[in-house]
Coordinates of C-alpha atoms in Angstrom, one line a residue:
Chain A
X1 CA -1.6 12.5 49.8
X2 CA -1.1 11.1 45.9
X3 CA -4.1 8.9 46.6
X4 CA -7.7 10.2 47.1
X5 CA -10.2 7.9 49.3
X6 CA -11.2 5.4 47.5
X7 CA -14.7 5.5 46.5
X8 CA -17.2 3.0 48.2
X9 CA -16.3 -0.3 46.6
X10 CA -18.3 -3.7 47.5
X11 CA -15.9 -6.2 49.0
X12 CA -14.7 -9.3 47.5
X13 CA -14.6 -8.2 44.2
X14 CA -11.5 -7.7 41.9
X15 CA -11.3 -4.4 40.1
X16 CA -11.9 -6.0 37.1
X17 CA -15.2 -7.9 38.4
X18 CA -15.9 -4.8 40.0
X19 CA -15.6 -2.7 36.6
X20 CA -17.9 -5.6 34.6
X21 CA -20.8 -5.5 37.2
X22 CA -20.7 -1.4 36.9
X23 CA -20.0 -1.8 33.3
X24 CA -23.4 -3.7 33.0
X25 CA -25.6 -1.1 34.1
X26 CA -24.3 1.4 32.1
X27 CA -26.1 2.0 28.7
X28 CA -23.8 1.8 25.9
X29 CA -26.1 3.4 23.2
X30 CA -27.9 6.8 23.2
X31 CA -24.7 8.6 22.8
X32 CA -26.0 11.6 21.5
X33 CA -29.8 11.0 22.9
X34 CA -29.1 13.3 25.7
X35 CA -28.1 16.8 24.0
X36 CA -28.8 19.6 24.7
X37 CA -28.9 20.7 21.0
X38 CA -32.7 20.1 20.2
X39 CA -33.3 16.9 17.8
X40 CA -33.7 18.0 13.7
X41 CA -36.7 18.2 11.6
X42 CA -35.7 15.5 9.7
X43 CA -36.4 12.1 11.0
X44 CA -33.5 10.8 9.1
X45 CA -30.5 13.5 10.6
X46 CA -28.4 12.1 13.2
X47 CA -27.8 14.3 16.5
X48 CA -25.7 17.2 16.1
X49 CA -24.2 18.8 20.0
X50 CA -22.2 21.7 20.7
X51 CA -20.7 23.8 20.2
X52 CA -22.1 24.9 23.4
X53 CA -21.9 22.8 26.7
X54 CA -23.9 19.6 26.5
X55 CA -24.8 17.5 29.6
X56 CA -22.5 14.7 29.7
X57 CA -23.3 11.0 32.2
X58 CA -19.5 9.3 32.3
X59 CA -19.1 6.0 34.5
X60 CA -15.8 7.3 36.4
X61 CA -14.3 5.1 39.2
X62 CA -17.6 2.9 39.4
X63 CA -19.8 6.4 40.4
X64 CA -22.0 8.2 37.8
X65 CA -21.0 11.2 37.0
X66 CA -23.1 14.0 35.6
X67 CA -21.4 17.3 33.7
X68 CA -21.8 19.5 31.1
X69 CA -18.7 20.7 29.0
X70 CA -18.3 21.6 25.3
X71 CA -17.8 18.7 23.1
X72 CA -14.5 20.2 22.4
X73 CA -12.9 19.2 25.8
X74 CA -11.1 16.5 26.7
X75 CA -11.6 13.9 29.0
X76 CA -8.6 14.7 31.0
X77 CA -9.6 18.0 31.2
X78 CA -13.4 17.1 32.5
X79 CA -11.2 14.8 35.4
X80 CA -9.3 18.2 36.3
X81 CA -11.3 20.7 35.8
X82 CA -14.9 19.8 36.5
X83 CA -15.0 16.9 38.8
X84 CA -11.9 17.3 41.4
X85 CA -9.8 14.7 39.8
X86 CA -6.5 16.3 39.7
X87 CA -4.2 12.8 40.1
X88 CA -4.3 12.6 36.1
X89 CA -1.7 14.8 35.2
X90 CA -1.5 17.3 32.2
X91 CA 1.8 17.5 31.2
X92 CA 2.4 17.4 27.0
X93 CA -1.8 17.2 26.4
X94 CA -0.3 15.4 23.1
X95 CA -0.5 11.9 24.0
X96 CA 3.6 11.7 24.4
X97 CA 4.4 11.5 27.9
X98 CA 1.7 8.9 29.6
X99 CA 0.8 11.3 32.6
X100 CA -2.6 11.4 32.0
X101 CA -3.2 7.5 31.4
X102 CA -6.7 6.4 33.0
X103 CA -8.1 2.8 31.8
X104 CA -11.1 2.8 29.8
X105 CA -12.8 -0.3 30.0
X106 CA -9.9 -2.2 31.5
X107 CA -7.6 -0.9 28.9
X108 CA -4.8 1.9 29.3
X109 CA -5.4 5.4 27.0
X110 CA -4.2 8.6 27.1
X111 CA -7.4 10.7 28.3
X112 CA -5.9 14.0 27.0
X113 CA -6.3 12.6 23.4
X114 CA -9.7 11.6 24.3
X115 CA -13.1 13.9 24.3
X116 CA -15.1 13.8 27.3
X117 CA -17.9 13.1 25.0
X118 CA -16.4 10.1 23.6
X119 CA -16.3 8.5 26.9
X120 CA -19.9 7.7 27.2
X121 CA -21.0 4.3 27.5
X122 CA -17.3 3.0 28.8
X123 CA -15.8 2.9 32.1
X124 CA -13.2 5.1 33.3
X125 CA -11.3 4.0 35.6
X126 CA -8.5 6.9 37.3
X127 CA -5.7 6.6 39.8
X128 CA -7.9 8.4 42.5
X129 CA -9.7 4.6 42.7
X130 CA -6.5 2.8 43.0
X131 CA -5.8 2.0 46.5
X132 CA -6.0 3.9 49.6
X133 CA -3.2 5.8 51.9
X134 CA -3.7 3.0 54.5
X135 CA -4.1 0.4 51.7
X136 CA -1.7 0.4 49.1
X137 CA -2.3 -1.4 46.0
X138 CA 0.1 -3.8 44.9
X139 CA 2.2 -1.5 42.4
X140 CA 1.9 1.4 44.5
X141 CA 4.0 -0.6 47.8
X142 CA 5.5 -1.9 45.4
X143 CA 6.9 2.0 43.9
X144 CA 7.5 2.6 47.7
X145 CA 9.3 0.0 48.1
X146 CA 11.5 0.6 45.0
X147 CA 12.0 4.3 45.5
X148 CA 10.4 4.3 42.0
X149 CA 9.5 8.2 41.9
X150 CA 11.6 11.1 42.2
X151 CA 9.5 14.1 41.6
X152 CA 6.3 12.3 41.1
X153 CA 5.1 13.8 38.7
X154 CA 4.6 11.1 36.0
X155 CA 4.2 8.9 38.9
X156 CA 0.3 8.4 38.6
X157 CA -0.2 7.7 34.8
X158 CA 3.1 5.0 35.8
X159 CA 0.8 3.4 38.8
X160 CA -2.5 3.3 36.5
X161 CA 0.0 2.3 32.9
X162 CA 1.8 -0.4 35.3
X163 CA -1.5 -1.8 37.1
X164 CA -3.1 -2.4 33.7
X165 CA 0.4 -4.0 32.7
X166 CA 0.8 -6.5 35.3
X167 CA -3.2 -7.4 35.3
X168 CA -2.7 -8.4 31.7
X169 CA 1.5 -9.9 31.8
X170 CA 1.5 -12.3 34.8
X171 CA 4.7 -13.7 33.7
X172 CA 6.4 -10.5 32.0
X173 CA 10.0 -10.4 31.6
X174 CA 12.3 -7.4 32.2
X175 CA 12.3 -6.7 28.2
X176 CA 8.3 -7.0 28.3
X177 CA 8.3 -4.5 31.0
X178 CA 10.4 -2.0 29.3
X179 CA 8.3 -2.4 25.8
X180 CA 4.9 -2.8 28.2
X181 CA 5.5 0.8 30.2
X182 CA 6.9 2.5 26.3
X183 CA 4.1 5.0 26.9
X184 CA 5.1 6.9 29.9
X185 CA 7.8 9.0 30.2
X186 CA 9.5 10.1 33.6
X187 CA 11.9 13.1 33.1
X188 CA 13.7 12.5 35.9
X189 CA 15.0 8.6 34.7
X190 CA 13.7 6.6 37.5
X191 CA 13.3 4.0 35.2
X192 CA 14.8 1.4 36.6
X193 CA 13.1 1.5 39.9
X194 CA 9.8 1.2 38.3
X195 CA 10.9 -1.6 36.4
X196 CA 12.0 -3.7 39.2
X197 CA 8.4 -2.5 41.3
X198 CA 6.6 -4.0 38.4
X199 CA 8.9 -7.3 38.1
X200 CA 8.5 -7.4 41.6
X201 CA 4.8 -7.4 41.5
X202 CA 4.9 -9.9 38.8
X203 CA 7.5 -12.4 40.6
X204 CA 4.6 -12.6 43.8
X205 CA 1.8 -12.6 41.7
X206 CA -0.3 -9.8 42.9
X207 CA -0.9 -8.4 39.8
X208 CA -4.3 -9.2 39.5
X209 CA -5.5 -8.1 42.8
Chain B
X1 CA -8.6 24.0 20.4
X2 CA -11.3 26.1 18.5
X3 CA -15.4 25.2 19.6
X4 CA -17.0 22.4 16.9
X5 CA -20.2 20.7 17.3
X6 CA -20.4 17.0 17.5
X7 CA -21.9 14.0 16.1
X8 CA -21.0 10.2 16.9
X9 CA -23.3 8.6 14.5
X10 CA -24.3 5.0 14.6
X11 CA -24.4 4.4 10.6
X12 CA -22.2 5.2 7.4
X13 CA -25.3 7.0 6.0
X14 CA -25.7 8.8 9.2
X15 CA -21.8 9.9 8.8
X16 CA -21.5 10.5 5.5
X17 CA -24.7 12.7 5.5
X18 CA -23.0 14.6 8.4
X19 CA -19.9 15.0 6.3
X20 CA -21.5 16.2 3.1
X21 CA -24.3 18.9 4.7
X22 CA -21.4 20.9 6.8
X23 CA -21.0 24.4 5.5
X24 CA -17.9 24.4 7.5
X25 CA -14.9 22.8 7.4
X26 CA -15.7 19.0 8.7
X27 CA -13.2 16.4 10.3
X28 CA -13.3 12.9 10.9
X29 CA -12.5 11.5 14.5
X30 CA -11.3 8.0 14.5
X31 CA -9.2 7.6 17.3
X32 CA -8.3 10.9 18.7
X33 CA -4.7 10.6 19.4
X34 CA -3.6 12.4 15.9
X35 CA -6.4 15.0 14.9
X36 CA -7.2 16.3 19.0
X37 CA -3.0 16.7 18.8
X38 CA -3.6 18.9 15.2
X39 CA -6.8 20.6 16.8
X40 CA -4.9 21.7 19.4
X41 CA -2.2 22.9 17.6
X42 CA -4.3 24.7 15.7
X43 CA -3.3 23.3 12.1
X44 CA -6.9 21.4 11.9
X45 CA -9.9 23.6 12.8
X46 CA -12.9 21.9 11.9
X47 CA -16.4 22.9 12.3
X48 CA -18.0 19.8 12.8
X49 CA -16.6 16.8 14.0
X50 CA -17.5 13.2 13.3
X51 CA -16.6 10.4 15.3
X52 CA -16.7 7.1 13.6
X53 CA -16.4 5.1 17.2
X54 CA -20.3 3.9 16.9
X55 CA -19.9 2.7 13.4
X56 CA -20.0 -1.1 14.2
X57 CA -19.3 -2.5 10.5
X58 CA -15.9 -0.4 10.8
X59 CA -14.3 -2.5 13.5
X60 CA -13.2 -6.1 13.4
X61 CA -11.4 -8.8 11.1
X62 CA -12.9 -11.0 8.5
X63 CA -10.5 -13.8 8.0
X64 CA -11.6 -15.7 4.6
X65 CA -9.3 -18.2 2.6
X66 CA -8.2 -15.6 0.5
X67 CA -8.4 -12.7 2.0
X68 CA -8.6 -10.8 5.4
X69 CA -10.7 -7.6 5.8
X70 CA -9.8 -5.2 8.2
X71 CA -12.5 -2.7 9.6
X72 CA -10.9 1.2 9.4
X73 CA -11.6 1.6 13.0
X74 CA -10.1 -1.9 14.3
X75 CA -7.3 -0.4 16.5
X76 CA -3.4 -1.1 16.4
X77 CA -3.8 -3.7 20.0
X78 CA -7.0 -5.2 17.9
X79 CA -4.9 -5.9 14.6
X80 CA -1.6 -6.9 16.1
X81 CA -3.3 -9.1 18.7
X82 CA -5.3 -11.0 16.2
X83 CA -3.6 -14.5 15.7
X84 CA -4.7 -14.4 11.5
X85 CA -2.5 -11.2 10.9
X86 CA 0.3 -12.5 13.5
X87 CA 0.9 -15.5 11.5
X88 CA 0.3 -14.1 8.2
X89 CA 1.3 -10.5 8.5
X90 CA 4.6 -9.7 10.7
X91 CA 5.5 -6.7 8.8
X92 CA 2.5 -5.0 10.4
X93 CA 2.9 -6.3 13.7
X94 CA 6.8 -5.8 14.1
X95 CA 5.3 -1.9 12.6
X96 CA 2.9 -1.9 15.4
X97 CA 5.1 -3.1 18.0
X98 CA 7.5 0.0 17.4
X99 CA 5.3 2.5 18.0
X100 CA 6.0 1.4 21.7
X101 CA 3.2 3.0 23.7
X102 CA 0.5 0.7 24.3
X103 CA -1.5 3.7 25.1
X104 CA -1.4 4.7 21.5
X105 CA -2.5 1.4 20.2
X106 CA -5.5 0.7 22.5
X107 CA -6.5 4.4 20.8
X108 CA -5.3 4.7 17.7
X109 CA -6.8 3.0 14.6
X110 CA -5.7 1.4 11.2
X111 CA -7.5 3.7 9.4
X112 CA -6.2 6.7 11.4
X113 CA -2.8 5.4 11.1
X114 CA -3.4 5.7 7.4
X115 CA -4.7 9.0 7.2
X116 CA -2.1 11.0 9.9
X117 CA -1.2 14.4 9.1
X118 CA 3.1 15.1 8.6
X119 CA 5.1 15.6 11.7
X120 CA 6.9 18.0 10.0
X121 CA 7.6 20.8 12.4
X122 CA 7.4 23.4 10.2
X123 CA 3.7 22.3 9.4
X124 CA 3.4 21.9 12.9
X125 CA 4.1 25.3 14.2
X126 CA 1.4 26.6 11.8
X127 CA 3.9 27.5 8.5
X128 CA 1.7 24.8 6.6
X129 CA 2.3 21.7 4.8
X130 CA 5.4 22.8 2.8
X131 CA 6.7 24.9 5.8
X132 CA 6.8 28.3 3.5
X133 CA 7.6 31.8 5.2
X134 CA 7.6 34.8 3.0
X135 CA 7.9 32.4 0.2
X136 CA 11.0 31.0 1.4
X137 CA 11.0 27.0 2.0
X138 CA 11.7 26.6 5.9
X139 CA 12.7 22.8 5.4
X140 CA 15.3 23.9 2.9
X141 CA 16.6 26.7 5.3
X142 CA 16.5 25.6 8.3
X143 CA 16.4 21.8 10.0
X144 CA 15.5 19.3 7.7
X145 CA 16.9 16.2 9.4
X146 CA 13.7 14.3 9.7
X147 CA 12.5 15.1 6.3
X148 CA 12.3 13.8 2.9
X149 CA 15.3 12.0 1.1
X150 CA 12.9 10.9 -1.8
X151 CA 10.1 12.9 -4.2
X152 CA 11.1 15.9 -2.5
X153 CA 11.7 17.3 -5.8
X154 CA 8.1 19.7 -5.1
X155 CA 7.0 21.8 -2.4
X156 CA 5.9 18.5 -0.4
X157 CA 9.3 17.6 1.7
X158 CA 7.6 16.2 4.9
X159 CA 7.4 12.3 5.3
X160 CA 4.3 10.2 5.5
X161 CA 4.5 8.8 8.6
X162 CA 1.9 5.9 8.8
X163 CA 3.3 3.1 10.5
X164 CA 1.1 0.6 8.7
X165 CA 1.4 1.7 5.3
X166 CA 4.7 0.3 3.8
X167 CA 3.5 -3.0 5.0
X168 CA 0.3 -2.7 3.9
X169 CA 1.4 -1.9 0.1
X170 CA 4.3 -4.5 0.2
X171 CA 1.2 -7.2 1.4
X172 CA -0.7 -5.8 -1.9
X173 CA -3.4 -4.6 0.2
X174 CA -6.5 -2.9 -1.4
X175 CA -8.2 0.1 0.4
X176 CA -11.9 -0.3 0.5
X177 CA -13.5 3.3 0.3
X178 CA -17.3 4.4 0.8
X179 CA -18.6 7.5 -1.5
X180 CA -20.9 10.0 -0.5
X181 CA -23.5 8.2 -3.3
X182 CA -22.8 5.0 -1.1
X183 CA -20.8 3.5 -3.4
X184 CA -17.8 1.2 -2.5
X185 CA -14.8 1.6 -4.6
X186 CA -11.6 -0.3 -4.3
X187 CA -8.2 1.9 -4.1
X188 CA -4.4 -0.5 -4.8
X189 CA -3.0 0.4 -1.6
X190 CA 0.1 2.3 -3.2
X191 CA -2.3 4.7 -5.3
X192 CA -4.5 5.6 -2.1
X193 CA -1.7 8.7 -1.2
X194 CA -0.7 11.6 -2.8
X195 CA 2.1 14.0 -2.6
X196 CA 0.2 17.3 -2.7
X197 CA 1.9 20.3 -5.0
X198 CA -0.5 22.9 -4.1
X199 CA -1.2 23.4 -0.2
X200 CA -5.2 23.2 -0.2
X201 CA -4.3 19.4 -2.0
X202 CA -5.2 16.3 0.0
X203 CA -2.6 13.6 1.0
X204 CA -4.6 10.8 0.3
X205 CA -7.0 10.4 -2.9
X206 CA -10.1 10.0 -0.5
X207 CA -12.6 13.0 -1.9
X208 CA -15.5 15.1 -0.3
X209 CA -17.9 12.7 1.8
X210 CA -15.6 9.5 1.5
X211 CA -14.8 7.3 4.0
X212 CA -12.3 4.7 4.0
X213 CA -14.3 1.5 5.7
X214 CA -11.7 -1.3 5.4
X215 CA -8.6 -2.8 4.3
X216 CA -8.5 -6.0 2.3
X217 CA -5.1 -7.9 2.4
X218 CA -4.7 -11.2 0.6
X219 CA -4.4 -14.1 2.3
X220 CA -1.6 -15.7 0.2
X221 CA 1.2 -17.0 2.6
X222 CA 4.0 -15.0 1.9
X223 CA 7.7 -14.5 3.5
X224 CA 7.4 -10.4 4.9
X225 CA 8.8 -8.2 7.6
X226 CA 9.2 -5.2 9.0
X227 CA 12.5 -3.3 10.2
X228 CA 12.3 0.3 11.2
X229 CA 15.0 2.1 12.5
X230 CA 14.5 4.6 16.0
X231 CA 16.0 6.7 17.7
X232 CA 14.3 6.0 20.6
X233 CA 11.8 3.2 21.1
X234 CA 8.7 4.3 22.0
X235 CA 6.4 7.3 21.9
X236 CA 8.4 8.7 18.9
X237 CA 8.0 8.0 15.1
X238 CA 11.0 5.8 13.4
X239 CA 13.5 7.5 11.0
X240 CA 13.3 5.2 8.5
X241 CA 11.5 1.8 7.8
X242 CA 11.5 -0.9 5.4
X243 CA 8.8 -3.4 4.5
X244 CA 9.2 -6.9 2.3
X245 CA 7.1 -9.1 1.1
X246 CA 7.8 -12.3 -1.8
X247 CA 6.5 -15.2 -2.5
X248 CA 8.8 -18.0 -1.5
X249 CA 9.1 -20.7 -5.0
X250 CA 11.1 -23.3 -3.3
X251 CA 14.0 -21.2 -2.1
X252 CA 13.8 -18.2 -4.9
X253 CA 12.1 -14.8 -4.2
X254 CA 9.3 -14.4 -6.3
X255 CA 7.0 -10.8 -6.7
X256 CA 9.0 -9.6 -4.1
X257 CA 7.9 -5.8 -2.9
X258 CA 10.1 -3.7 -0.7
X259 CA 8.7 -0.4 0.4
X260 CA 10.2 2.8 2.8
X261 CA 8.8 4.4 5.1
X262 CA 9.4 8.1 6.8
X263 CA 11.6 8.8 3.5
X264 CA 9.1 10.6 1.3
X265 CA 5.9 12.5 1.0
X266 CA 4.3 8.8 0.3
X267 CA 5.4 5.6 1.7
X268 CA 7.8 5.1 -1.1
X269 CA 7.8 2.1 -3.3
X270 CA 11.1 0.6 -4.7
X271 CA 9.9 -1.9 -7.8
X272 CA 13.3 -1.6 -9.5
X273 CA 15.5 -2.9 -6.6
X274 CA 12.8 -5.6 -5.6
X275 CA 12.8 -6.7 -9.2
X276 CA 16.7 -7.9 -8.7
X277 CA 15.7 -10.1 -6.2
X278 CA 13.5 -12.1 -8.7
X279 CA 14.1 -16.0 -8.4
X280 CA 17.1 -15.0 -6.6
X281 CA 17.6 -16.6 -2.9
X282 CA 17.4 -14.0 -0.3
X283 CA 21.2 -13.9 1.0
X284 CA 22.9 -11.5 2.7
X285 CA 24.9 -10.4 -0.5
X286 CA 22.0 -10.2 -2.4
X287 CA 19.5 -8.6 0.6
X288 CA 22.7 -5.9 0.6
X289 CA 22.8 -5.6 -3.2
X290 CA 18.9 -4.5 -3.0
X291 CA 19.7 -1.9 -0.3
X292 CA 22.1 -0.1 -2.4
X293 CA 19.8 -0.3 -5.6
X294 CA 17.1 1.2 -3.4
X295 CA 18.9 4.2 -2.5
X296 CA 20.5 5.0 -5.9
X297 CA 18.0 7.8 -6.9
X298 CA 17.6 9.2 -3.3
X299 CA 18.6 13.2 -2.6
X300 CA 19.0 14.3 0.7
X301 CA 18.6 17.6 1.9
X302 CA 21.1 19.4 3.7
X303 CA 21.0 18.0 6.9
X304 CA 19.1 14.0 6.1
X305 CA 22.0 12.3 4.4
X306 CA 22.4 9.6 7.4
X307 CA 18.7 8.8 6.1
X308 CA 20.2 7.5 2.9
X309 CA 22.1 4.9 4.9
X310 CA 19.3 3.9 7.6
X311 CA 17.4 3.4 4.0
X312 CA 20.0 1.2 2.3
X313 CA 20.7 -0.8 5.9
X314 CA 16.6 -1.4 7.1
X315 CA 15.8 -2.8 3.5
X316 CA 18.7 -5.4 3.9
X317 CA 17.7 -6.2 7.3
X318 CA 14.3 -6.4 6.3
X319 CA 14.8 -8.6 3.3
X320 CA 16.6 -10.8 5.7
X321 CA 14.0 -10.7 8.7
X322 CA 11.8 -11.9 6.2
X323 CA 14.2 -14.6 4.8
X324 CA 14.3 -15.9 8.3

C-alpha cells in the first residue's frame, strides 16, 4: 500500500488546524538544550552537539518523536532509517528531483537537504499522514483518477508537493500548476496526468480539505 | 558526508564566537540546500557547523523611505512574496521565479544564494575550484559548455551562480557584513565577490569570523528587470542572465546598470555598454545596440560560444522588460 494508516487524528479539524493546535505545544526554543554533549565551562559558550549521536524530539505527522542520530544526518534519512517512514523517497539526496518533499510547517522542503537536527521546534508533516487506503485524500483520487503515476516512484514527494500547492493556489491555472510543481521531477513524463489531477482538484475546490 | 559537531546559536555573538574558537575547518549553514549538497559531495568538510536558523535579527524586511533592509536569512518565498520588493524590485523576483522549485525557495536564503559554491563539475567531482588534474586545466580540455565566457583569463573559469546577485548590484545594493570584533561594515554589492587566483582564496571578500547579516537596497523607484535564459525551467541553474536597472528622467535612461549572470567567475558588470544608454530612450535598436557592446570583450572557450549570443540577446530583452 503507498499510504501507511494514518495516525490518530481528532475529527473535524483541517490539516492545517490540525498542524497549528500540535504546533502550539511544541517548544520552539531549547534547540540545543537537550544534548547529549555536556554544557561548557563558560557561562557565555553556546551548546556544541555531535559529532556523536544526540537525542533528537521532532514533531512528525502530529506524534512526538524521540531519536538519537548524529547531527550530520538528514532529516530524510531519520524518516527512513530510524523511524519506519520509507514513503519519502531518496532518489538524488541533492535537492533536484522533489522525492523526498515533506512540509515543514505547512510549507513544502526538500528533507534530504535538511538536518534532522534542524527540524526541531517545526512540524513535519510526511506523505505516510496523508489520507488513508480506504480514504483517499483529495490529490491522491484525484492521481487515481488521472492515471497520474507510472512507476511511482516520484509519486509521494508529487502527492505531498501538490497537496501543499493546491492548499495555497485555490484558483491556479494550468501555467501556475506547471511553475507550482517545478520541484519535482518524474522520470517517466507523466506530467500531464498530474497536471490535470491537480487542476482537477482545484476546479472542485477540495484543495483545502 | 564526514561527522561535524553542531551548534544552532540564538545570537551573532553566540555564532561568531563559534566561528572564530574552531580549530577545524568551520562552515556556515544557512539554508541547507547548497552546503549539505557540497558536504555530501565531499568538496566542503567542515568540522563544525553553524546554523544561523535561530538568529532572529537575520530574517525579515525593513522597508524605510529610502531604503529596504533585507535579513541574510530571509528566504527566496519570504523576499519574492513581500509586496515592497515586488513593486520595487522585479529583477529579483522574475530571478527568484526561475529557479522554479518552490522547494528550493521555502529553503534557501538570500544570503545563501549569495554565498553558493560554482557548479562547475570539475569542482564538483572533487578536481577543485579550477578543475586542475596533473596540472592540466580540465575546463580547457574537456567540456566547458557551462563555463566562463568572461574574466576567464586566470585559473578561475567556473561561473558564479547566485541568482540574486546581478540584480542585487544593478539595484546598487550594499552588503551589510558583521566582524568577528562586532563591527558592521558596509560592502558596494559589486565589490563583495572575488575571482580567486590561488585555490585556498575565498569567492567572496567576507574574512575569518564574518558574517554577512543583511542587504540594504535603495528604495529609489527605478525601471529594472530580470531575463535569464534556461534550458529547462526549474530545478536547474539558467545559462545566462541579464539584470537592468535606470532611472527613468522623463522618457531617457539615466544611471542605467546592466549586469550578467552565469558568464564569469563574478556576476559580471557591463558599465561601458550601460553608459550608451545614458539619456537615451530605451528602444529596441538601442536595447540591441547595448547587447552587442556588452559582449564585445567576451572569450569563449571551446565549447561556450552560444553563451556569447544568450549574453548579447538577455541584456536586450532585459533592457526592454524593464522599459515595459
Amino acid at each position: 500500500m503507498p499510504f501507511r494508516k494514518k495516525p490518530e487524528e481528532p475529527s473535524g479539524l483541517s490539516r492545517r488546524g490540525f498542524l497549528k493546535t500540535v504546533g502550539a505545544g511544541t517548544v520552539a526554543g531549547g534547540l540545543i538544550g537537550e544534548s547529549a554533549t555536556p554544557p561548557r565551562a563558560s557561562a557565555q559558550a553556546p551548546a556544541l552537539a555531535g559529532p556523536g549521536p544526540i537525542p533528537l524530539e521532532l514533531n512528525i505527522n502530529g506524534k512526538v518523536e524521540k531519536v538519537s542520530v548524529e547531527p550530520r544526518v538528514t532529516l530524510l534519512d531519520t524518516l527512513r532509517n530510524h523511524l519506519d517512514l520509507t514513503g519519502s523517497k531518496k532518489v538524488c539526496d541533492r535537492g533536484t528531483c522533489g522525492a523526498c518533499t515533506v512540509l515543514l510547517d505547512n510549507k513544502p522542503i526538500y528533507s534530504c537537504s535538511m538536518l534532522a537536527v534542524e527540524a526541531q521546534g517545526h512540524a513535519v508533516q510526511t506523505i505516510e499522514s496523508l489520507g488513508t487506503p480506504e480514504q483517499l485524500s483529495a490529490i491522491q483520487a484525484a492521481f487515481v483518477e488521472h492515471d497520474a503515476q507510472q512507476c511511482g516512484f516520484c509519486t509521494p514527494g508529487f502527492v505531498v508537493a501538490c497537496t501543499a500547492f493546491v492548499h495555497d493556489h485555490p484558483n491556479a491555472t494550468l501555467e501556475d500548476v506547471r511553475a507550482g510543481l517545478g520541484g519535482n521531477l518524474c522520470r517517466c513524463g507523466t506530467y500531464h496526468g498530474v497536471t490535470e489531477a491537480v487542476l482537477q482538484v482545484v476546479k472542485t475546490g477540495k484543495g483545502g480539505a | 558526508m564526514n561527522a561535524f559537531e553542531y551548534a544552532q546559536p540564538a545570537t551573532l555573538d553566540e555564532a561568531q564566537a563559534l566561528l572564530t574558537s574552531a580549530s577545524g575547518p568551520v562552515a556556515v549553514l544557512a539554508g541547507g540546500t547548497d552546503l549539505l549538497t557540497a558536504m555530501k559531495q565531499g568538496i566542503v568538510n567542515p568540522a563544525r557547523v553553524v546554523s544561523l536558523k535561530s538568529i532572529e535579527e537575520l530574517r525579515g524586511i525593513e522597508v524605510s523611505s529610502d531604503a529596504v533592509r533585507i535579513g541574510a536569512m530571509t528566504t527566496l518565498s519570504e523576499l519574492a512574496a513581500h509586496p515592497d520588493v515586488a513593486r520595487l524590485y522585479p529583477c529579483l523576483v522574475t530571478a527568484i521565479k526561475g529557479i522554479g522549485s518552490p522547494q528550493i525557495a521555502n529553503m534557501g536564503t538570500v544570503g545563501g544564494d549569495l554565498c553558493q559554491h560554482p557548479r562547475c563539475w570539475y569542482y564538483r567531482n572533487g578536481f577543485g575550484l579550477f578543475g586542475m588534474n596533473n596540472g592540466a586545466s580540465l575546463v580547457l580540455e574537456g567540456d566547458n559548455r557551462y563555463h566562463a565566457i568572461f574574466g576567464n583569463d586566470g585559473p578561475a573559469k567556473f561561473v558564479n551562480v547566485s541568482s540574486l546577485a546581478p540584480g542585487l548590484i544593478a539595484l546598487d545594493a550594499t552588503f551589510n557584513v558583521r566582524g568577528a570584533d562586532k563591527q558592521m561594515r558596509d560592502i558596494p554589492a559589486a565589490d563583495f565577490f572575488k575571482t580567486p587566483s590561488a585555490p585556498e582564496e575565498s569567492l567572496t571578500s567576507l574574512a575569518a569570523g564574518e558574517v554577512l547579516t543583511h542587504i540594504t537596497i535603495p528604495a529609489a523607484q527605478t525601471r529594472n528587470a530580470t531575463y535569464e535564459v534556461r534550458e529547462r525551467h526549474g530545478l536547474d541553474w539558467p545559462l545566462v542572465t541579464a539584470s537592468v536597472a535606470y532611472t527613468d528622467a522623463g522618457g531617457s535612461a539615466q544611471n542605467v546598470r546592466v549586469v550578467l549572470g552565469h558568464v564569469a567567475p563574478t556576476p559580471w558588470v557591463v558599465d561601458a555598454a550601460a553608459k550608451t544608454l545614458e539619456g537615451k530612450a530605451i528602444d529596441e535598436a538601442a536595447a540591441a545596440a547595448c547587447g552587442t557592446s556588452a559582449v564585445a570583450d567576451a572569450k569563449p572557450l571551446s565549447m561556450n560560444g552560444y553563451k556569447v549570443q544568450l549574453a548579447k540577446v538577455a541584456v536586450k530583452r532585459a533592457l526592454l522588460a524593464a522599459a515595459g
